PDB file of C-alpha atoms in Angstrom:
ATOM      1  CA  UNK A  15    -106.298  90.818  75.899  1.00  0.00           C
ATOM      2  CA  UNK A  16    -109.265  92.961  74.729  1.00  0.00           C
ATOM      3  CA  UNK A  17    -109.131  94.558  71.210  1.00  0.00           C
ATOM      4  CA  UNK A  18    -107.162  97.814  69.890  1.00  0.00           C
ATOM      5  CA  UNK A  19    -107.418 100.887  72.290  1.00  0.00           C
ATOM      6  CA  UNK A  20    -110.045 103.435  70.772  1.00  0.00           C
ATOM      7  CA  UNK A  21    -111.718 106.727  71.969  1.00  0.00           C
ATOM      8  CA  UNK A  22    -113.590 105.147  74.529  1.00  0.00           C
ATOM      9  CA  UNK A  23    -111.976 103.467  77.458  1.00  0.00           C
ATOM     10  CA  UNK A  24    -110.962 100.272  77.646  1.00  0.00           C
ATOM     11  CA  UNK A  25    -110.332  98.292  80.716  1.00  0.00           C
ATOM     12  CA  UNK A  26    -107.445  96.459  80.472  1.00  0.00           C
ATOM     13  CA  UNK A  27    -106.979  93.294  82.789  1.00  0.00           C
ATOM     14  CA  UNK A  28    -103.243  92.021  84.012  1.00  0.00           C
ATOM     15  CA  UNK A  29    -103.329  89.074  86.317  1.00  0.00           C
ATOM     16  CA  UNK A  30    -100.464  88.787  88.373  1.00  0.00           C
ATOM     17  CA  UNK A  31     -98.704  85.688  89.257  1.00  0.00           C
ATOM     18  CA  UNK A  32     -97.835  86.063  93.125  1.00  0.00           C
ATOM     19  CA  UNK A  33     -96.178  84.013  95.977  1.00  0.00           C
ATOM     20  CA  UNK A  34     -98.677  82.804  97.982  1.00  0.00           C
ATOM     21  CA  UNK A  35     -98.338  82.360 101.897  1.00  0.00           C
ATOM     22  CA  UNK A  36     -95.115  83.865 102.438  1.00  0.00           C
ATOM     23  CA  UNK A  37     -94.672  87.364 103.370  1.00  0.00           C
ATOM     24  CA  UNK A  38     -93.096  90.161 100.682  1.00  0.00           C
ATOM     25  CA  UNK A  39     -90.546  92.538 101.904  1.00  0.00           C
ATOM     26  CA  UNK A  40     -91.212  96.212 101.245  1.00  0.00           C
ATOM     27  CA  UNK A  41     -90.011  97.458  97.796  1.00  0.00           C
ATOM     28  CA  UNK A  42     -90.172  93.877  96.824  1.00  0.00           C
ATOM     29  CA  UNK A  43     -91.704  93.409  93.116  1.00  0.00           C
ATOM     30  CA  UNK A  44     -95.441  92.108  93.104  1.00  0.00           C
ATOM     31  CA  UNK A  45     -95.609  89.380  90.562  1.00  0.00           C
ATOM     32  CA  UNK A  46     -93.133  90.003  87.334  1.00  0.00           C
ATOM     33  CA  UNK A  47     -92.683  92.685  84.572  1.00  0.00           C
ATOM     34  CA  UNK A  48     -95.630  92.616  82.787  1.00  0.00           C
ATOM     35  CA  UNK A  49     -96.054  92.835  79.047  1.00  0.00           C
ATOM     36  CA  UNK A  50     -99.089  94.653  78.350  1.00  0.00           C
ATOM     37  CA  UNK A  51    -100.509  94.109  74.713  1.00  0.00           C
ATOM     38  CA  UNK A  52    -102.608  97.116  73.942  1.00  0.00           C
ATOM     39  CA  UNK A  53    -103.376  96.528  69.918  1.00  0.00           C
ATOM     40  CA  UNK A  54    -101.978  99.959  69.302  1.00  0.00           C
ATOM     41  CA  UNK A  55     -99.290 100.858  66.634  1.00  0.00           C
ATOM     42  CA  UNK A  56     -96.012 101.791  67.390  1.00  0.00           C
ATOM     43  CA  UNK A  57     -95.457 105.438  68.563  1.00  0.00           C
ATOM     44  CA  UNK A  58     -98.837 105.982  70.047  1.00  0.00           C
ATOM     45  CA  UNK A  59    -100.438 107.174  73.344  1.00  0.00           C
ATOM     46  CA  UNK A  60    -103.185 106.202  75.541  1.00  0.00           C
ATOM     47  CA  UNK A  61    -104.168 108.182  78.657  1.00  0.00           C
ATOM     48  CA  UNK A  62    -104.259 105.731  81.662  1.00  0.00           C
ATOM     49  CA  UNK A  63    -107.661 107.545  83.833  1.00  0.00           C
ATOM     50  CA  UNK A  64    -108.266 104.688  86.770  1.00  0.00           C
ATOM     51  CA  UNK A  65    -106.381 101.828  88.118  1.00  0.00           C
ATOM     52  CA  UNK A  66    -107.848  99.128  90.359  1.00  0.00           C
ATOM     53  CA  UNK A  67    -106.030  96.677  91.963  1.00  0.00           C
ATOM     54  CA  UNK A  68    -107.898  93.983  93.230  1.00  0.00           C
ATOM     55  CA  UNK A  69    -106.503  91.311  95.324  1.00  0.00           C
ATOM     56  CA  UNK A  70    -108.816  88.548  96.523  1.00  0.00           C
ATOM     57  CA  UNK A  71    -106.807  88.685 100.198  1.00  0.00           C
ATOM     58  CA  UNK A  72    -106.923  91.237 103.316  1.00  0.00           C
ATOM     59  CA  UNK A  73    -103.723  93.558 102.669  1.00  0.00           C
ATOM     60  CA  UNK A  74    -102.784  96.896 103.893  1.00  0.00           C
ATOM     61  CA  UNK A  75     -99.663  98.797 102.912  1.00  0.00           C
ATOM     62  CA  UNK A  76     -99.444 100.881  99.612  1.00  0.00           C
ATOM     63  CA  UNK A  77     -98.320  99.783  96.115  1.00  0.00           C
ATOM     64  CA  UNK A  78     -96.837 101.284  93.690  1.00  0.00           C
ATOM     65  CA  UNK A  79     -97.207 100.687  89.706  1.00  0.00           C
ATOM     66  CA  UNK A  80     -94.240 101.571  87.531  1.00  0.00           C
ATOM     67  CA  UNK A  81     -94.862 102.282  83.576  1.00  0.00           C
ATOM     68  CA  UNK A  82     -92.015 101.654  80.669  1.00  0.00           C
ATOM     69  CA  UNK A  83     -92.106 102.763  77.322  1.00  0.00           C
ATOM     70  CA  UNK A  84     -90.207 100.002  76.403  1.00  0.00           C
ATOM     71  CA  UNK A  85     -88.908  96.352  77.446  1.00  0.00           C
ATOM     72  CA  UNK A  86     -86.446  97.771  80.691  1.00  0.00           C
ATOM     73  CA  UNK A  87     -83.855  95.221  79.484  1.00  0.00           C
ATOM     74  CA  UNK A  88     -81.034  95.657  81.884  1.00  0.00           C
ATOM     75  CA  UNK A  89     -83.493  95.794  85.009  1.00  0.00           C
ATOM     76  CA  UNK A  90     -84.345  93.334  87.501  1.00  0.00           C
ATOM     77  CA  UNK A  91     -88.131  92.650  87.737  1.00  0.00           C
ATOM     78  CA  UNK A  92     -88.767  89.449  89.508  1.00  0.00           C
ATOM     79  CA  UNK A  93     -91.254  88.232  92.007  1.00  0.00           C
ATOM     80  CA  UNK A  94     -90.713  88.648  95.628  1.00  0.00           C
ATOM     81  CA  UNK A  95     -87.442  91.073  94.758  1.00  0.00           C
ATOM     82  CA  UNK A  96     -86.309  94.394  95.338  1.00  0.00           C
ATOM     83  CA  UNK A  97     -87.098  96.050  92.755  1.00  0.00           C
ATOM     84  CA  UNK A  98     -84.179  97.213  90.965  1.00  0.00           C
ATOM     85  CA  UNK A  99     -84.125 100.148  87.804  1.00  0.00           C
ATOM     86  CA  UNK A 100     -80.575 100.411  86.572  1.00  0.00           C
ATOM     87  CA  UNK A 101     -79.589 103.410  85.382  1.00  0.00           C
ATOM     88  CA  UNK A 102     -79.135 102.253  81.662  1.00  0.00           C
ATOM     89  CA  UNK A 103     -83.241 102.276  81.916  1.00  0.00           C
ATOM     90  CA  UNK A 104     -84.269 105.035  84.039  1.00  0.00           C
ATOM     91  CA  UNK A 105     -85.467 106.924  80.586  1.00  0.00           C
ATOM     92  CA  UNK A 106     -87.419 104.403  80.092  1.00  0.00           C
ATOM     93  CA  UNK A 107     -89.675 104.677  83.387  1.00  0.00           C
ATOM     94  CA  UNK A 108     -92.555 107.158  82.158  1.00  0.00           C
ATOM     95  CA  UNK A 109     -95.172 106.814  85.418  1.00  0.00           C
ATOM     96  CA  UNK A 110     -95.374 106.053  88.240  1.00  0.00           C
ATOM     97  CA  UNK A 111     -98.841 105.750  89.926  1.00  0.00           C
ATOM     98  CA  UNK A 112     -99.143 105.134  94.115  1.00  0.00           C
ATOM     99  CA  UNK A 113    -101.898 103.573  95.209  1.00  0.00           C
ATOM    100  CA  UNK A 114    -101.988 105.086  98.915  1.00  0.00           C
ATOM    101  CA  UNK A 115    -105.385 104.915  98.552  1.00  0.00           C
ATOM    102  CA  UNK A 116    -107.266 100.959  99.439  1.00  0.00           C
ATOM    103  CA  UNK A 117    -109.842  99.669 101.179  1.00  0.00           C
ATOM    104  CA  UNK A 118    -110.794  96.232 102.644  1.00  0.00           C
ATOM    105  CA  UNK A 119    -114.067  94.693 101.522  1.00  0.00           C
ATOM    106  CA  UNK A 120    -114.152  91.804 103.892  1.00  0.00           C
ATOM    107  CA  UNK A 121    -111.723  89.230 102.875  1.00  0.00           C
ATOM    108  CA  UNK A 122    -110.620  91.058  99.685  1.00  0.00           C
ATOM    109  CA  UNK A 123    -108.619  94.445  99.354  1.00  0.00           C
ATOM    110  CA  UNK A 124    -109.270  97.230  96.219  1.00  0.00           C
ATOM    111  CA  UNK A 125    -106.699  99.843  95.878  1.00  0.00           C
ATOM    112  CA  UNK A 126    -108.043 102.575  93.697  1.00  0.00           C
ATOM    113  CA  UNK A 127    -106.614 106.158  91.856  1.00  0.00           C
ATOM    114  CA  UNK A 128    -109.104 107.681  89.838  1.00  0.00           C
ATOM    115  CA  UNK A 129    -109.204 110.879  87.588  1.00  0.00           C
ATOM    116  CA  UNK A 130    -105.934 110.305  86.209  1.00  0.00           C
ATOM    117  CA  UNK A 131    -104.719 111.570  82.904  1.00  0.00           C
ATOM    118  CA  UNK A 132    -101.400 110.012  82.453  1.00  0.00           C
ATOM    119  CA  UNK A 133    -100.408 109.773  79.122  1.00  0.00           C
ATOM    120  CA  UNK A 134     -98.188 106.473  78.460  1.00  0.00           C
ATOM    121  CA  UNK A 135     -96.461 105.415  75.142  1.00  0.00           C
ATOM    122  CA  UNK A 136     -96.326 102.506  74.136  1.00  0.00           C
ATOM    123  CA  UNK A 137     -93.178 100.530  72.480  1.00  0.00           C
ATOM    124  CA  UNK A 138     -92.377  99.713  68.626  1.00  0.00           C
ATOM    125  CA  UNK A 139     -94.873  96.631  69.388  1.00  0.00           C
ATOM    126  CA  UNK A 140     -97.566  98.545  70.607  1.00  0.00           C
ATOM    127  CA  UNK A 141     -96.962  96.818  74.077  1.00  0.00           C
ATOM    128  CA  UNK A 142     -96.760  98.475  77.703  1.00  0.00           C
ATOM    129  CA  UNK A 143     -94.606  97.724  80.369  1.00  0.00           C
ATOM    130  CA  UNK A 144     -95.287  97.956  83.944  1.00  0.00           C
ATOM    131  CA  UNK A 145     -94.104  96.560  87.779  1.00  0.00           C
ATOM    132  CA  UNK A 146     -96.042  96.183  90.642  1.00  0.00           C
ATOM    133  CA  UNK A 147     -93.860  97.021  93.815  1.00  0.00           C
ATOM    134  CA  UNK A 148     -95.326  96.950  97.266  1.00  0.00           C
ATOM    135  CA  UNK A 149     -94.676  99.345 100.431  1.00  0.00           C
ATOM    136  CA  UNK A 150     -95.788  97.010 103.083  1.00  0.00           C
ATOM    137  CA  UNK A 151     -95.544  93.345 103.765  1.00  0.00           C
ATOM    138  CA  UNK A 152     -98.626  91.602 101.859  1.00  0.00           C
ATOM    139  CA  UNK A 153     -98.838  87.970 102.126  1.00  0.00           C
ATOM    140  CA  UNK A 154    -101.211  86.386  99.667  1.00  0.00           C
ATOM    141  CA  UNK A 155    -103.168  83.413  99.836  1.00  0.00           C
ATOM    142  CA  UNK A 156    -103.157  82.065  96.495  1.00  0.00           C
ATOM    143  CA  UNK A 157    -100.905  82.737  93.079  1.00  0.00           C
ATOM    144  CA  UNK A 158    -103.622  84.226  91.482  1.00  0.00           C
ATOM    145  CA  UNK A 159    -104.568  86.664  94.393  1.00  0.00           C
ATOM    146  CA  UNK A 160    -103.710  89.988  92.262  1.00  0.00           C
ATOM    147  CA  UNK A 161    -105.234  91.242  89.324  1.00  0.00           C
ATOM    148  CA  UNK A 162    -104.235  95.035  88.295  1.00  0.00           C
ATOM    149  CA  UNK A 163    -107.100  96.995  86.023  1.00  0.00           C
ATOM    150  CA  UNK A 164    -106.127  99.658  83.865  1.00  0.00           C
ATOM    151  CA  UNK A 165    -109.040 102.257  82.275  1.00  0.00           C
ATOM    152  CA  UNK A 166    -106.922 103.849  79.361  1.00  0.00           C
ATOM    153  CA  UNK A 167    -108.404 105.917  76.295  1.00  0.00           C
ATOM    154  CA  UNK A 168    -106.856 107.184  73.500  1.00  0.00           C
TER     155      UNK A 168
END
């Protein structure tokens, strides 16, 4: 994980563990809840400008990333699932960014929004929480097909 969040952006890195060579179901859960370590204290906000997803396969079909401001505790995150917020943590869901926007590069697909300003708190711990769930029906090729890019600043 790179160093504490400051005035200029960051890029922060998640790799995803997928399921490789099987197809997802739409509104299925792309990899797992991830726990995003962002060095900040507790109570503070970075603004999240540009995501990139990047996954080393040909997809098409949108995705969709959903931010917590804290550990979603009584939800269902898991790979290759519907995704399922229960209502105990709908507060708790403070973005969510579509990517309706990809292209394919060959082999590998980017999905891209740009010129954000979302502004996402972080927990007690200074960590983020977010799910990847897909609209379409991506099968990947490998485990280690996805990896999500924030560009936050502070």
């Amino acid at each position: 994980m790179p160093g504490p969040v400051t005035s200029a952006a960051n890029i922060i890195a998640v790799p995803l563990t997928v399921t490789a060579s099987s197809a997802y179901s739409a509104n299925n859960v792309v990899g797992s809840l991830m726990q995003i370590a962002t060095g900040l204290n507790q109570s503070k906000t970075v603004i999240l400008t540009d995501v990139v997803v990047d996954v080393k396969s040909t997809q098409t079909g949108e995705i969709d990333l959903i931010f917590f401001n804290a550990w979603p505790s009584a939800t269902t995150v898991t790979d290759k699932s519907a995704i399922a917020v229960n209502a105990a943590d709908s507060a708790k869901v403070q973005a969510v960014v579509a990517l309706t926007s990809y292209m394919s590069l060959g082999t590998p697909t980017v999905y891209f929004a740009n010129s954000l300003s979302t502004c996402l708190s972080v927990d007690p711990t200074g960590t983020l929480w977010m799910a990847a769930v897909t609209r379409g029906t991506p099968t990947f090729t490998a485990t280690t097909d996805v990896t999500v890019l924030l560009k936050v600043v502070q």
